[in-house]
């Protein structure tokens, strides 16, 4: 089916905002279609405009509700918004509930919003492996802002920081004490802290804990602001957008934006290259060259590292 895709027509329809074309492109990305290379070649010159904002935090802090509230705020500005909401996959069936789409039904009929739920498919770090290419699809299709909501796996979910221009870390009262706030990991990647459900008891203590943690970081170029919100009521969301604007302006002025985007593309190229090598390595199981090298290691004629170097050199020279 993928072999019959008219890449030029599909890209043109996506540029016109046709949701079915956008959905088809992202499906081709997720399924690692053989057409992926010509698709990316067609999309890349059209990309580079969108602001990418990541939202992360522990389960239950209100990521999906906050994402929906941010969509509303950006739409009030007349901006076109794309949303990638990553849901955890079942380790047994590979399926996902994709509940984020359920929580954002208010935007389902808005032609200026495209929401795509993606299953993590076992990928660690809170994202789907296809997320970088999916962002490029939405960027090239004319989205002004792309919101990426992560799975919500806990303190190790830091991959979003390498993918987004600005990263929002959401916390809520009752999710941990001051010691929790000082832990390394997810809290260190924030460009903006959002204390959601700020109408609950303990919200001011959470703000103080975060403020103390930020103070420990010393003199840094950008100190992440702390914004209390009640996302379900839309309270504080405009302030979050204002802080994101300030962060984006600081990145443009300091050169941080170019540095982050260059690092993002570098990581993407490396991931594609590693995946290609891994596929070629998979073809080597039972291959004579691998058997010969294994026999040499077993007989102590060479060590495993030397054998691996020889194997890699053979792969790259083919």
Tab-separated table of C-alpha atoms in Angstrom:
chain	number	residue	atom	x	y	z
A	1	UNK	CA	0.000	0.000	0.000
A	2	UNK	CA	2.846	2.392	0.921
A	3	UNK	CA	4.466	1.835	-2.471
A	4	UNK	CA	1.526	3.539	-4.170
A	5	UNK	CA	1.807	6.787	-2.208
A	6	UNK	CA	2.098	9.929	-4.334
A	7	UNK	CA	4.503	11.818	-2.070
A	8	UNK	CA	4.147	15.188	-3.817
A	9	UNK	CA	0.348	15.082	-3.726
A	10	UNK	CA	0.278	13.940	-0.095
A	11	UNK	CA	2.638	16.716	1.008
A	12	UNK	CA	0.681	19.339	-0.938
A	13	UNK	CA	-2.613	18.262	0.641
A	14	UNK	CA	-0.994	18.337	4.095
A	15	UNK	CA	0.242	21.883	3.400
A	16	UNK	CA	-3.360	22.848	2.685
A	17	UNK	CA	-4.319	21.604	6.107
A	18	UNK	CA	-6.159	18.458	5.097
A	19	UNK	CA	-6.240	16.337	8.274
A	20	UNK	CA	-6.416	13.021	6.420
A	21	UNK	CA	-3.207	13.835	4.556
A	22	UNK	CA	-1.495	14.817	7.792
A	23	UNK	CA	-2.679	11.641	9.495
A	24	UNK	CA	-1.454	9.530	6.568
A	25	UNK	CA	1.985	11.125	6.646
A	26	UNK	CA	2.379	10.508	10.381
A	27	UNK	CA	1.163	6.915	9.949
A	28	UNK	CA	3.827	6.368	7.293
A	29	UNK	CA	6.394	7.770	9.731
A	30	UNK	CA	5.221	5.527	12.587
A	31	UNK	CA	5.264	2.446	10.386
A	32	UNK	CA	8.739	3.216	8.976
A	33	UNK	CA	7.381	3.180	5.426
A	34	UNK	CA	9.779	2.612	2.521
A	35	UNK	CA	8.539	6.028	1.304
A	36	UNK	CA	9.923	7.752	4.399
A	37	UNK	CA	13.079	9.010	2.697
A	38	UNK	CA	11.334	10.794	-0.210
A	39	UNK	CA	8.703	12.108	2.218
A	40	UNK	CA	11.335	13.669	4.485
A	41	UNK	CA	13.211	15.029	1.461
A	42	UNK	CA	10.018	16.782	0.377
A	43	UNK	CA	9.100	18.042	3.855
A	44	UNK	CA	12.458	19.275	5.114
A	45	UNK	CA	12.652	22.490	3.009
A	46	UNK	CA	9.176	23.413	4.286
A	47	UNK	CA	9.994	22.936	7.990
A	48	UNK	CA	11.797	25.095	10.540
A	49	UNK	CA	9.084	27.617	11.408
A	50	UNK	CA	7.146	25.983	14.230
A	51	UNK	CA	7.839	26.498	17.910
A	52	UNK	CA	8.059	23.125	19.636
A	53	UNK	CA	6.842	23.057	23.236
A	54	UNK	CA	7.172	19.918	25.350
A	55	UNK	CA	4.991	19.095	28.341
A	56	UNK	CA	6.089	16.500	30.835
A	57	UNK	CA	5.508	15.459	34.426
A	58	UNK	CA	4.370	12.564	36.530
A	59	UNK	CA	1.043	10.855	35.783
A	60	UNK	CA	-1.884	12.708	37.291
A	61	UNK	CA	-0.472	16.246	37.249
A	62	UNK	CA	-2.822	17.311	34.457
A	63	UNK	CA	-0.680	17.187	31.333
A	64	UNK	CA	-3.545	16.519	28.926
A	65	UNK	CA	-5.779	19.164	30.521
A	66	UNK	CA	-2.913	21.679	30.437
A	67	UNK	CA	-2.184	20.817	26.804
A	68	UNK	CA	-5.827	21.462	25.901
A	69	UNK	CA	-5.765	24.785	27.765
A	70	UNK	CA	-2.585	25.842	25.926
A	71	UNK	CA	-4.213	24.958	22.604
A	72	UNK	CA	-7.068	27.322	23.484
A	73	UNK	CA	-4.631	30.108	24.411
A	74	UNK	CA	-2.613	29.777	21.196
A	75	UNK	CA	-5.767	29.572	19.066
A	76	UNK	CA	-6.929	32.888	20.565
A	77	UNK	CA	-3.823	34.365	18.937
A	78	UNK	CA	-4.840	32.916	15.598
A	79	UNK	CA	-2.004	30.403	15.580
A	80	UNK	CA	-2.281	26.976	14.007
A	81	UNK	CA	-1.522	24.258	16.546
A	82	UNK	CA	-0.388	20.662	16.210
A	83	UNK	CA	-0.474	18.271	19.162
A	84	UNK	CA	1.440	15.020	19.535
A	85	UNK	CA	0.229	13.178	22.613
A	86	UNK	CA	2.251	10.081	23.438
A	87	UNK	CA	0.506	7.332	25.390
A	88	UNK	CA	2.118	4.260	26.955
A	89	UNK	CA	1.813	0.993	25.050
A	90	UNK	CA	0.734	-2.265	26.592
A	91	UNK	CA	3.723	-4.611	26.989
A	92	UNK	CA	1.371	-7.494	26.160
A	93	UNK	CA	-0.693	-6.296	23.185
A	94	UNK	CA	1.315	-3.283	21.997
A	95	UNK	CA	-1.883	-1.230	22.056
A	96	UNK	CA	-2.568	2.056	23.824
A	97	UNK	CA	-5.676	3.722	25.220
A	98	UNK	CA	-4.824	7.059	23.561
A	99	UNK	CA	-6.759	8.831	26.285
A	100	UNK	CA	-5.307	12.259	25.484
A	101	UNK	CA	-7.531	12.545	22.447
A	102	UNK	CA	-10.532	11.837	24.679
A	103	UNK	CA	-9.549	14.712	26.978
A	104	UNK	CA	-9.132	17.197	24.095
A	105	UNK	CA	-12.493	16.743	22.409
A	106	UNK	CA	-13.181	20.487	22.708
A	107	UNK	CA	-10.757	21.051	19.816
A	108	UNK	CA	-11.841	18.130	17.644
A	109	UNK	CA	-13.922	20.297	15.287
A	110	UNK	CA	-11.348	23.110	15.001
A	111	UNK	CA	-9.659	23.063	11.581
A	112	UNK	CA	-6.760	25.048	13.050
A	113	UNK	CA	-5.861	22.218	15.432
A	114	UNK	CA	-4.489	18.801	14.569
A	115	UNK	CA	-4.257	16.269	17.405
A	116	UNK	CA	-2.427	13.006	16.986
A	117	UNK	CA	-2.108	10.381	19.693
A	118	UNK	CA	0.955	8.178	19.323
A	119	UNK	CA	1.768	4.976	21.174
A	120	UNK	CA	5.231	4.818	22.732
A	121	UNK	CA	5.617	1.254	21.373
A	122	UNK	CA	8.082	0.357	24.093
A	123	UNK	CA	10.336	3.361	23.487
A	124	UNK	CA	11.828	4.664	26.742
A	125	UNK	CA	12.160	8.315	27.729
A	126	UNK	CA	8.473	9.193	27.494
A	127	UNK	CA	8.263	9.596	23.727
A	128	UNK	CA	7.632	7.582	20.578
A	129	UNK	CA	10.660	6.814	18.397
A	130	UNK	CA	8.801	8.470	15.499
A	131	UNK	CA	8.256	11.760	17.367
A	132	UNK	CA	11.053	13.792	15.657
A	133	UNK	CA	9.773	12.990	12.158
A	134	UNK	CA	6.158	13.531	13.241
A	135	UNK	CA	7.110	16.993	14.501
A	136	UNK	CA	8.665	17.752	11.126
A	137	UNK	CA	5.447	16.692	9.404
A	138	UNK	CA	3.370	19.117	11.497
A	139	UNK	CA	5.965	21.872	11.105
A	140	UNK	CA	6.069	21.521	7.322
A	141	UNK	CA	2.262	21.391	7.182
A	142	UNK	CA	2.090	24.945	8.508
A	143	UNK	CA	1.617	24.544	12.258
A	144	UNK	CA	2.878	27.609	14.129
A	145	UNK	CA	3.150	25.730	17.425
A	146	UNK	CA	3.661	22.011	18.036
A	147	UNK	CA	2.826	20.772	21.524
A	148	UNK	CA	4.376	17.430	22.492
A	149	UNK	CA	2.885	15.752	25.539
A	150	UNK	CA	4.960	12.892	26.931
A	151	UNK	CA	3.844	9.628	28.494
A	152	UNK	CA	4.438	10.659	32.091
A	153	UNK	CA	6.758	7.979	33.395
A	154	UNK	CA	8.521	9.809	36.213
A	155	UNK	CA	11.888	11.361	36.989
A	156	UNK	CA	13.778	9.715	34.125
A	157	UNK	CA	11.542	11.150	31.419
A	158	UNK	CA	14.027	13.687	30.092
A	159	UNK	CA	14.157	12.939	26.370
A	160	UNK	CA	11.650	15.694	25.634
A	161	UNK	CA	14.290	18.310	26.543
A	162	UNK	CA	16.334	17.318	23.497
A	163	UNK	CA	13.289	17.490	21.239
A	164	UNK	CA	11.545	20.726	22.261
A	165	UNK	CA	12.515	24.378	22.006
A	166	UNK	CA	10.898	24.970	25.409
A	167	UNK	CA	10.034	22.343	28.016
A	168	UNK	CA	7.251	22.724	30.564
A	169	UNK	CA	7.527	20.525	33.645
A	170	UNK	CA	4.223	20.153	35.464
A	171	UNK	CA	3.995	19.366	39.139
A	172	UNK	CA	1.063	19.454	41.519
A	173	UNK	CA	0.597	19.712	45.280
A	174	UNK	CA	0.921	16.468	47.147
A	175	UNK	CA	3.241	14.847	44.583
A	176	UNK	CA	6.273	14.981	46.884
A	177	UNK	CA	8.118	17.006	49.506
A	178	UNK	CA	11.082	19.344	49.249
A	179	UNK	CA	13.488	16.412	49.015
A	180	UNK	CA	11.550	15.158	45.986
A	181	UNK	CA	11.853	18.595	44.373
A	182	UNK	CA	15.631	18.561	44.756
A	183	UNK	CA	16.146	15.214	43.035
A	184	UNK	CA	18.062	15.075	39.792
A	185	UNK	CA	16.236	14.102	36.641
A	186	UNK	CA	13.019	15.447	35.238
A	187	UNK	CA	12.990	18.655	37.293
A	188	UNK	CA	16.346	19.718	35.837
A	189	UNK	CA	15.046	19.981	32.282
A	190	UNK	CA	12.378	22.632	32.916
A	191	UNK	CA	12.349	25.940	31.080
A	192	UNK	CA	9.026	26.753	32.739
A	193	UNK	CA	7.621	25.134	35.876
A	194	UNK	CA	3.842	24.877	36.119
A	195	UNK	CA	2.290	24.092	39.481
A	196	UNK	CA	-1.069	22.809	38.307
A	197	UNK	CA	-4.100	22.273	40.557
A	198	UNK	CA	-2.926	25.355	42.447
A	199	UNK	CA	-6.306	25.646	44.174
A	200	UNK	CA	-5.407	22.636	46.328
A	201	UNK	CA	-3.800	22.686	49.754
A	202	UNK	CA	-0.026	22.676	49.631
A	203	UNK	CA	0.337	24.624	46.361
A	204	UNK	CA	2.300	27.484	47.950
A	205	UNK	CA	4.639	24.993	49.639
A	206	UNK	CA	5.258	23.341	46.267
A	207	UNK	CA	6.108	26.750	44.781
A	208	UNK	CA	8.528	27.426	47.651
A	209	UNK	CA	10.182	24.029	47.228
A	210	UNK	CA	10.725	24.672	43.535
A	211	UNK	CA	12.011	28.171	44.200
A	212	UNK	CA	14.554	26.782	46.677
A	213	UNK	CA	15.637	24.148	44.155
A	214	UNK	CA	16.133	26.775	41.441
A	215	UNK	CA	18.201	28.881	43.838
A	216	UNK	CA	20.564	25.935	44.333
A	217	UNK	CA	21.349	25.976	40.604
A	218	UNK	CA	23.327	29.200	41.042
A	219	UNK	CA	23.887	31.723	38.264
A	220	UNK	CA	22.496	30.314	35.012
A	221	UNK	CA	21.489	31.999	31.784
A	222	UNK	CA	17.789	31.280	32.167
A	223	UNK	CA	16.058	30.752	35.486
A	224	UNK	CA	12.827	28.853	34.932
A	225	UNK	CA	9.805	30.792	36.187
A	226	UNK	CA	7.173	29.087	38.328
A	227	UNK	CA	3.582	29.566	37.218
A	228	UNK	CA	0.612	28.394	39.325
A	229	UNK	CA	-2.355	27.230	37.222
A	230	UNK	CA	-5.728	25.591	37.497
A	231	UNK	CA	-5.780	24.192	33.967
A	232	UNK	CA	-9.258	22.709	34.201
A	233	UNK	CA	-10.577	26.277	34.702
A	234	UNK	CA	-8.092	27.919	32.357
A	235	UNK	CA	-6.577	29.929	35.222
A	236	UNK	CA	-2.951	30.968	34.816
A	237	UNK	CA	-2.626	29.560	31.294
A	238	UNK	CA	-2.124	32.978	29.648
A	239	UNK	CA	0.736	33.558	32.078
A	240	UNK	CA	2.304	30.259	30.978
A	241	UNK	CA	2.145	31.398	27.342
A	242	UNK	CA	3.692	34.745	28.280
A	243	UNK	CA	6.559	32.967	30.027
A	244	UNK	CA	7.054	30.738	26.990
A	245	UNK	CA	7.276	33.887	24.844
A	246	UNK	CA	9.919	35.299	27.175
A	247	UNK	CA	11.907	32.079	27.027
A	248	UNK	CA	11.728	31.959	23.231
A	249	UNK	CA	12.905	35.588	22.984
A	250	UNK	CA	15.803	34.826	25.337
A	251	UNK	CA	16.806	31.799	23.237
A	252	UNK	CA	16.785	33.832	20.018
A	253	UNK	CA	18.864	36.587	21.587
A	254	UNK	CA	21.379	34.277	23.273
A	255	UNK	CA	21.781	31.836	20.385
A	256	UNK	CA	20.387	29.007	22.505
A	257	UNK	CA	17.578	28.359	20.001
A	258	UNK	CA	20.014	27.606	17.190
A	259	UNK	CA	22.132	25.465	19.521
A	260	UNK	CA	19.135	23.391	20.643
A	261	UNK	CA	17.804	22.899	17.142
A	262	UNK	CA	21.232	21.910	15.825
A	263	UNK	CA	21.581	19.373	18.663
A	264	UNK	CA	18.085	18.056	17.898
A	265	UNK	CA	18.876	17.426	14.249
A	266	UNK	CA	22.228	15.892	15.161
A	267	UNK	CA	20.496	13.448	17.519
A	268	UNK	CA	17.936	12.626	14.841
A	269	UNK	CA	20.602	11.867	12.233
A	270	UNK	CA	22.488	9.711	14.732
A	271	UNK	CA	19.323	7.779	15.638
A	272	UNK	CA	18.538	7.084	11.973
A	273	UNK	CA	22.111	5.940	11.325
A	274	UNK	CA	22.130	3.674	14.402
A	275	UNK	CA	18.784	2.178	13.370
A	276	UNK	CA	20.150	1.470	9.890
A	277	UNK	CA	23.257	-0.185	11.329
A	278	UNK	CA	21.137	-2.207	13.737
A	279	UNK	CA	19.042	-3.477	10.846
A	280	UNK	CA	22.172	-4.502	8.994
A	281	UNK	CA	23.523	-6.141	12.116
A	282	UNK	CA	20.295	-8.127	12.358
A	283	UNK	CA	21.021	-9.570	8.954
A	284	UNK	CA	24.350	-10.892	10.239
A	285	UNK	CA	22.961	-13.510	12.616
A	286	UNK	CA	24.167	-16.789	11.212
A	287	UNK	CA	26.355	-14.916	8.684
A	288	UNK	CA	29.748	-16.478	7.959
A	289	UNK	CA	31.722	-13.350	8.866
A	290	UNK	CA	30.214	-13.235	12.350
A	291	UNK	CA	30.841	-16.953	12.824
A	292	UNK	CA	34.497	-16.551	11.837
A	293	UNK	CA	34.995	-13.667	14.270
A	294	UNK	CA	33.253	-15.574	17.068
A	295	UNK	CA	35.571	-18.521	16.493
A	296	UNK	CA	38.636	-16.230	16.643
A	297	UNK	CA	37.502	-14.773	19.978
A	298	UNK	CA	36.781	-18.239	21.355
A	299	UNK	CA	40.245	-19.446	20.395
A	300	UNK	CA	41.828	-16.289	21.887
A	301	UNK	CA	43.173	-15.166	18.503
A	302	UNK	CA	41.533	-11.779	19.135
A	303	UNK	CA	39.414	-10.061	21.798
A	304	UNK	CA	35.688	-9.177	21.494
A	305	UNK	CA	36.352	-5.445	21.016
A	306	UNK	CA	38.756	-6.054	18.135
A	307	UNK	CA	36.242	-8.436	16.577
A	308	UNK	CA	33.473	-5.851	16.934
A	309	UNK	CA	35.685	-3.172	15.344
A	310	UNK	CA	36.381	-5.480	12.409
A	311	UNK	CA	32.691	-6.272	12.049
A	312	UNK	CA	31.690	-2.589	12.070
A	313	UNK	CA	34.444	-1.725	9.600
A	314	UNK	CA	33.099	-4.409	7.275
A	315	UNK	CA	29.565	-3.039	7.555
A	316	UNK	CA	30.554	0.555	6.835
A	317	UNK	CA	32.763	-0.402	3.868
A	318	UNK	CA	30.041	-2.383	2.091
